[in-house]
Amino acid sequence: MYASLLLKLYVNININRYAYPWWKDKVINSTKKRKAGLCPMTPEEAALTLRALDIDQNIQIYIAAGDIYGGKTRLASLAAAFPNLVKKETLLKPSELFPFQNHSSQMAALDYIVSVESDIFVATYGGNMAKVVEGHRRFLGFKKTLDPNRKIVVNLTDKYNKGKLKWEKFSAVMKEAHANRWGKPADRVVIPGKPKDEDYFWSNPQECLAPPSPSPST
């Protein structure tokens, strides 16, 4: 368990779990959760996924989040693969960012705006904000939005890191697995009586979306 975390981080996380009553899961099998695709993608997994999908390594990547646990050291692998990493703290002058500081909702709103307007949006974790961003981008004309299959990403990444997959095969399988996960028009899975098991409405509010315009005939 916690193979990718330093001992100090592991200890701090456990202290926090028991310090807050609302933290429901006190004992977590991180290996099991990760293999099930229930953990956020790590910077290493994100870097490998983007490279496998032929994302230009010179592209500017905006990190729509607060400071990652572990800081720059934890981001090193992503920064090595995609050196043009930015966030609101690096794009804005301190004087420009100052009015929003100490207002977490406003800081999140800045991330939301950039996420909605970006050329490509990649949700490394399926939280509420990522789901709403996905739906908003569909509403704006089905903008390119990658929803990674984290279970497949973890499986492929582990095999690649263990030398069980060559890069060409790793990339080909990753592309095949995500061919239909780019935010294109799709029916939302609805399960009557089981709302928690069906697709999240706000990530694909298909009833509210106009069908995409047909391509002009040639």
mmCIF file of N, CA and C in Angstrom, residues 29-77:
data_model
loop_
_atom_site.group_PDB
_atom_site.id
_atom_site.type_symbol
_atom_site.label_atom_id
_atom_site.label_comp_id
_atom_site.label_asym_id
_atom_site.label_seq_id
_atom_site.Cartn_x
_atom_site.Cartn_y
_atom_site.Cartn_z
ATOM 1 N N ASN A 29 -7.383 0.618 1.189
ATOM 2 C CA ASN A 29 -6.451 -0.204 0.419
ATOM 3 C C ASN A 29 -6.183 0.541 -0.880
ATOM 4 N N SER A 30 -5.133 1.334 -0.887
ATOM 5 C CA SER A 30 -4.865 2.201 -2.028
ATOM 6 C C SER A 30 -4.553 1.412 -3.293
ATOM 7 N N THR A 31 -3.901 0.261 -3.139
ATOM 8 C CA THR A 31 -3.580 -0.559 -4.308
ATOM 9 C C THR A 31 -4.848 -1.044 -4.988
ATOM 10 N N LYS A 32 -5.792 -1.515 -4.189
ATOM 11 C CA LYS A 32 -7.061 -2.010 -4.730
ATOM 12 C C LYS A 32 -7.851 -0.887 -5.386
ATOM 13 N N LYS A 33 -7.915 0.265 -4.717
ATOM 14 C CA LYS A 33 -8.656 1.394 -5.278
ATOM 15 C C LYS A 33 -8.019 1.885 -6.578
ATOM 16 N N ARG A 34 -6.717 1.944 -6.601
ATOM 17 C CA ARG A 34 -6.030 2.421 -7.804
ATOM 18 C C ARG A 34 -6.290 1.489 -8.976
ATOM 19 N N LYS A 35 -6.168 0.185 -8.766
ATOM 20 C CA LYS A 35 -6.381 -0.771 -9.847
ATOM 21 C C LYS A 35 -7.821 -0.752 -10.348
ATOM 22 N N ALA A 36 -8.748 -0.328 -9.485
ATOM 23 C CA ALA A 36 -10.155 -0.228 -9.890
ATOM 24 C C ALA A 36 -10.450 1.092 -10.593
ATOM 25 N N GLY A 37 -9.442 1.947 -10.700
ATOM 26 C CA GLY A 37 -9.624 3.231 -11.368
ATOM 27 C C GLY A 37 -10.319 4.267 -10.516
ATOM 28 N N LEU A 38 -10.241 4.109 -9.203
ATOM 29 C CA LEU A 38 -10.958 5.002 -8.293
ATOM 30 C C LEU A 38 -10.067 6.095 -7.708
ATOM 31 N N CYS A 39 -8.814 6.138 -8.117
ATOM 32 C CA CYS A 39 -7.897 7.172 -7.634
ATOM 33 C C CYS A 39 -7.635 8.196 -8.738
ATOM 34 N N PRO A 40 -7.315 9.423 -8.352
ATOM 35 C CA PRO A 40 -6.899 10.397 -9.371
ATOM 36 C C PRO A 40 -5.658 9.884 -10.097
ATOM 37 N N MET A 41 -5.534 10.240 -11.361
ATOM 38 C CA MET A 41 -4.326 9.870 -12.095
ATOM 39 C C MET A 41 -3.128 10.587 -11.494
ATOM 40 N N THR A 42 -2.019 9.889 -11.395
ATOM 41 C CA THR A 42 -0.794 10.513 -10.917
ATOM 42 C C THR A 42 -0.185 11.340 -12.049
ATOM 43 N N PRO A 43 0.725 12.256 -11.726
ATOM 44 C CA PRO A 43 1.407 12.993 -12.792
ATOM 45 C C PRO A 43 2.105 12.070 -13.786
ATOM 46 N N GLU A 44 2.675 10.961 -13.286
ATOM 47 C CA GLU A 44 3.331 10.008 -14.182
ATOM 48 C C GLU A 44 2.329 9.390 -15.144
ATOM 49 N N GLU A 45 1.182 8.972 -14.620
ATOM 50 C CA GLU A 45 0.148 8.365 -15.462
ATOM 51 C C GLU A 45 -0.393 9.366 -16.475
ATOM 52 N N ALA A 46 -0.572 10.601 -16.042
ATOM 53 C CA ALA A 46 -1.066 11.636 -16.951
ATOM 54 C C ALA A 46 -0.078 11.879 -18.086
ATOM 55 N N ALA A 47 1.208 11.948 -17.745
ATOM 56 C CA ALA A 47 2.234 12.195 -18.760
ATOM 57 C C ALA A 47 2.278 11.069 -19.784
ATOM 58 N N LEU A 48 2.259 9.833 -19.315
ATOM 59 C CA LEU A 48 2.307 8.694 -20.225
ATOM 60 C C LEU A 48 1.064 8.638 -21.104
ATOM 61 N N THR A 49 -0.091 8.935 -20.514
ATOM 62 C CA THR A 49 -1.341 8.906 -21.281
ATOM 63 C C THR A 49 -1.333 9.949 -22.384
ATOM 64 N N LEU A 50 -0.945 11.164 -22.048
ATOM 65 C CA LEU A 50 -0.920 12.236 -23.042
ATOM 66 C C LEU A 50 0.084 11.941 -24.151
ATOM 67 N N ARG A 51 1.235 11.433 -23.781
ATOM 68 C CA ARG A 51 2.235 11.077 -24.792
ATOM 69 C C ARG A 51 1.721 9.962 -25.694
ATOM 70 N N ALA A 52 1.081 8.953 -25.095
ATOM 71 C CA ALA A 52 0.565 7.822 -25.868
ATOM 72 C C ALA A 52 -0.517 8.255 -26.848
ATOM 73 N N LEU A 53 -1.246 9.316 -26.497
ATOM 74 C CA LEU A 53 -2.310 9.822 -27.361
ATOM 75 C C LEU A 53 -1.803 10.877 -28.340
ATOM 76 N N ASP A 54 -0.494 11.008 -28.422
ATOM 77 C CA ASP A 54 0.159 11.915 -29.377
ATOM 78 C C ASP A 54 -0.172 13.387 -29.141
ATOM 79 N N ILE A 55 -0.350 13.763 -27.879
ATOM 80 C CA ILE A 55 -0.526 15.175 -27.560
ATOM 81 C C ILE A 55 0.830 15.873 -27.699
ATOM 82 N N ASP A 56 0.849 16.984 -28.398
ATOM 83 C CA ASP A 56 2.085 17.737 -28.638
ATOM 84 C C ASP A 56 2.765 18.080 -27.311
ATOM 85 N N GLN A 57 4.026 17.678 -27.164
ATOM 86 C CA GLN A 57 4.727 17.907 -25.902
ATOM 87 C C GLN A 57 5.120 19.368 -25.694
ATOM 88 N N ASN A 58 4.914 20.202 -26.704
ATOM 89 C CA ASN A 58 5.164 21.638 -26.552
ATOM 90 C C ASN A 58 3.902 22.409 -26.175
ATOM 91 N N ILE A 59 2.791 21.698 -26.041
ATOM 92 C CA ILE A 59 1.533 22.346 -25.709
ATOM 93 C C ILE A 59 1.606 22.953 -24.305
ATOM 94 N N GLN A 60 0.892 24.050 -24.102
ATOM 95 C CA GLN A 60 0.825 24.637 -22.762
ATOM 96 C C GLN A 60 -0.250 23.909 -21.966
ATOM 97 N N ILE A 61 0.130 23.393 -20.819
ATOM 98 C CA ILE A 61 -0.810 22.672 -19.961
ATOM 99 C C ILE A 61 -1.104 23.513 -18.728
ATOM 100 N N TYR A 62 -2.370 23.828 -18.548
ATOM 101 C CA TYR A 62 -2.820 24.581 -17.377
ATOM 102 C C TYR A 62 -3.326 23.581 -16.345
ATOM 103 N N ILE A 63 -2.762 23.619 -15.162
ATOM 104 C CA ILE A 63 -3.180 22.718 -14.088
ATOM 105 C C ILE A 63 -4.301 23.390 -13.310
ATOM 106 N N ALA A 64 -5.506 22.892 -13.515
ATOM 107 C CA ALA A 64 -6.690 23.494 -12.894
ATOM 108 C C ALA A 64 -6.918 22.865 -11.527
ATOM 109 N N ALA A 65 -6.088 23.234 -10.585
ATOM 110 C CA ALA A 65 -6.180 22.672 -9.236
ATOM 111 C C ALA A 65 -5.325 23.501 -8.303
ATOM 112 N N GLY A 66 -5.440 23.200 -7.035
ATOM 113 C CA GLY A 66 -4.560 23.821 -6.062
ATOM 114 C C GLY A 66 -3.205 23.135 -6.105
ATOM 115 N N ASP A 67 -2.383 23.406 -5.124
ATOM 116 C CA ASP A 67 -1.062 22.788 -5.073
ATOM 117 C C ASP A 67 -1.198 21.283 -4.876
ATOM 118 N N ILE A 68 -0.494 20.524 -5.696
ATOM 119 C CA ILE A 68 -0.539 19.078 -5.594
ATOM 120 C C ILE A 68 0.223 18.628 -4.352
ATOM 121 N N TYR A 69 -0.237 17.547 -3.737
ATOM 122 C CA TYR A 69 0.424 17.022 -2.555
ATOM 123 C C TYR A 69 1.793 16.491 -2.967
ATOM 124 N N GLY A 70 2.843 17.064 -2.443
ATOM 125 C CA GLY A 70 4.188 16.676 -2.829
ATOM 126 C C GLY A 70 4.890 17.744 -3.641
ATOM 127 N N GLY A 71 4.109 18.746 -4.086
ATOM 128 C CA GLY A 71 4.676 19.906 -4.756
ATOM 129 C C GLY A 71 5.394 19.600 -6.059
ATOM 130 N N LYS A 72 6.416 20.403 -6.348
ATOM 131 C CA LYS A 72 7.137 20.301 -7.617
ATOM 132 C C LYS A 72 7.794 18.937 -7.795
ATOM 133 N N THR A 73 8.223 18.338 -6.697
ATOM 134 C CA THR A 73 8.857 17.020 -6.797
ATOM 135 C C THR A 73 7.889 16.003 -7.376
ATOM 136 N N ARG A 74 6.643 16.071 -6.932
ATOM 137 C CA ARG A 74 5.623 15.124 -7.407
ATOM 138 C C ARG A 74 5.263 15.379 -8.861
ATOM 139 N N LEU A 75 5.405 16.625 -9.312
ATOM 140 C CA LEU A 75 5.061 16.994 -10.684
ATOM 141 C C LEU A 75 6.220 16.811 -11.662
ATOM 142 N N ALA A 76 7.365 16.394 -11.154
ATOM 143 C CA ALA A 76 8.581 16.371 -11.971
ATOM 144 C C ALA A 76 8.426 15.551 -13.243
ATOM 145 N N SER A 77 7.780 14.394 -13.154
ATOM 146 C CA SER A 77 7.651 13.527 -14.332
ATOM 147 C C SER A 77 6.770 14.165 -15.397
#
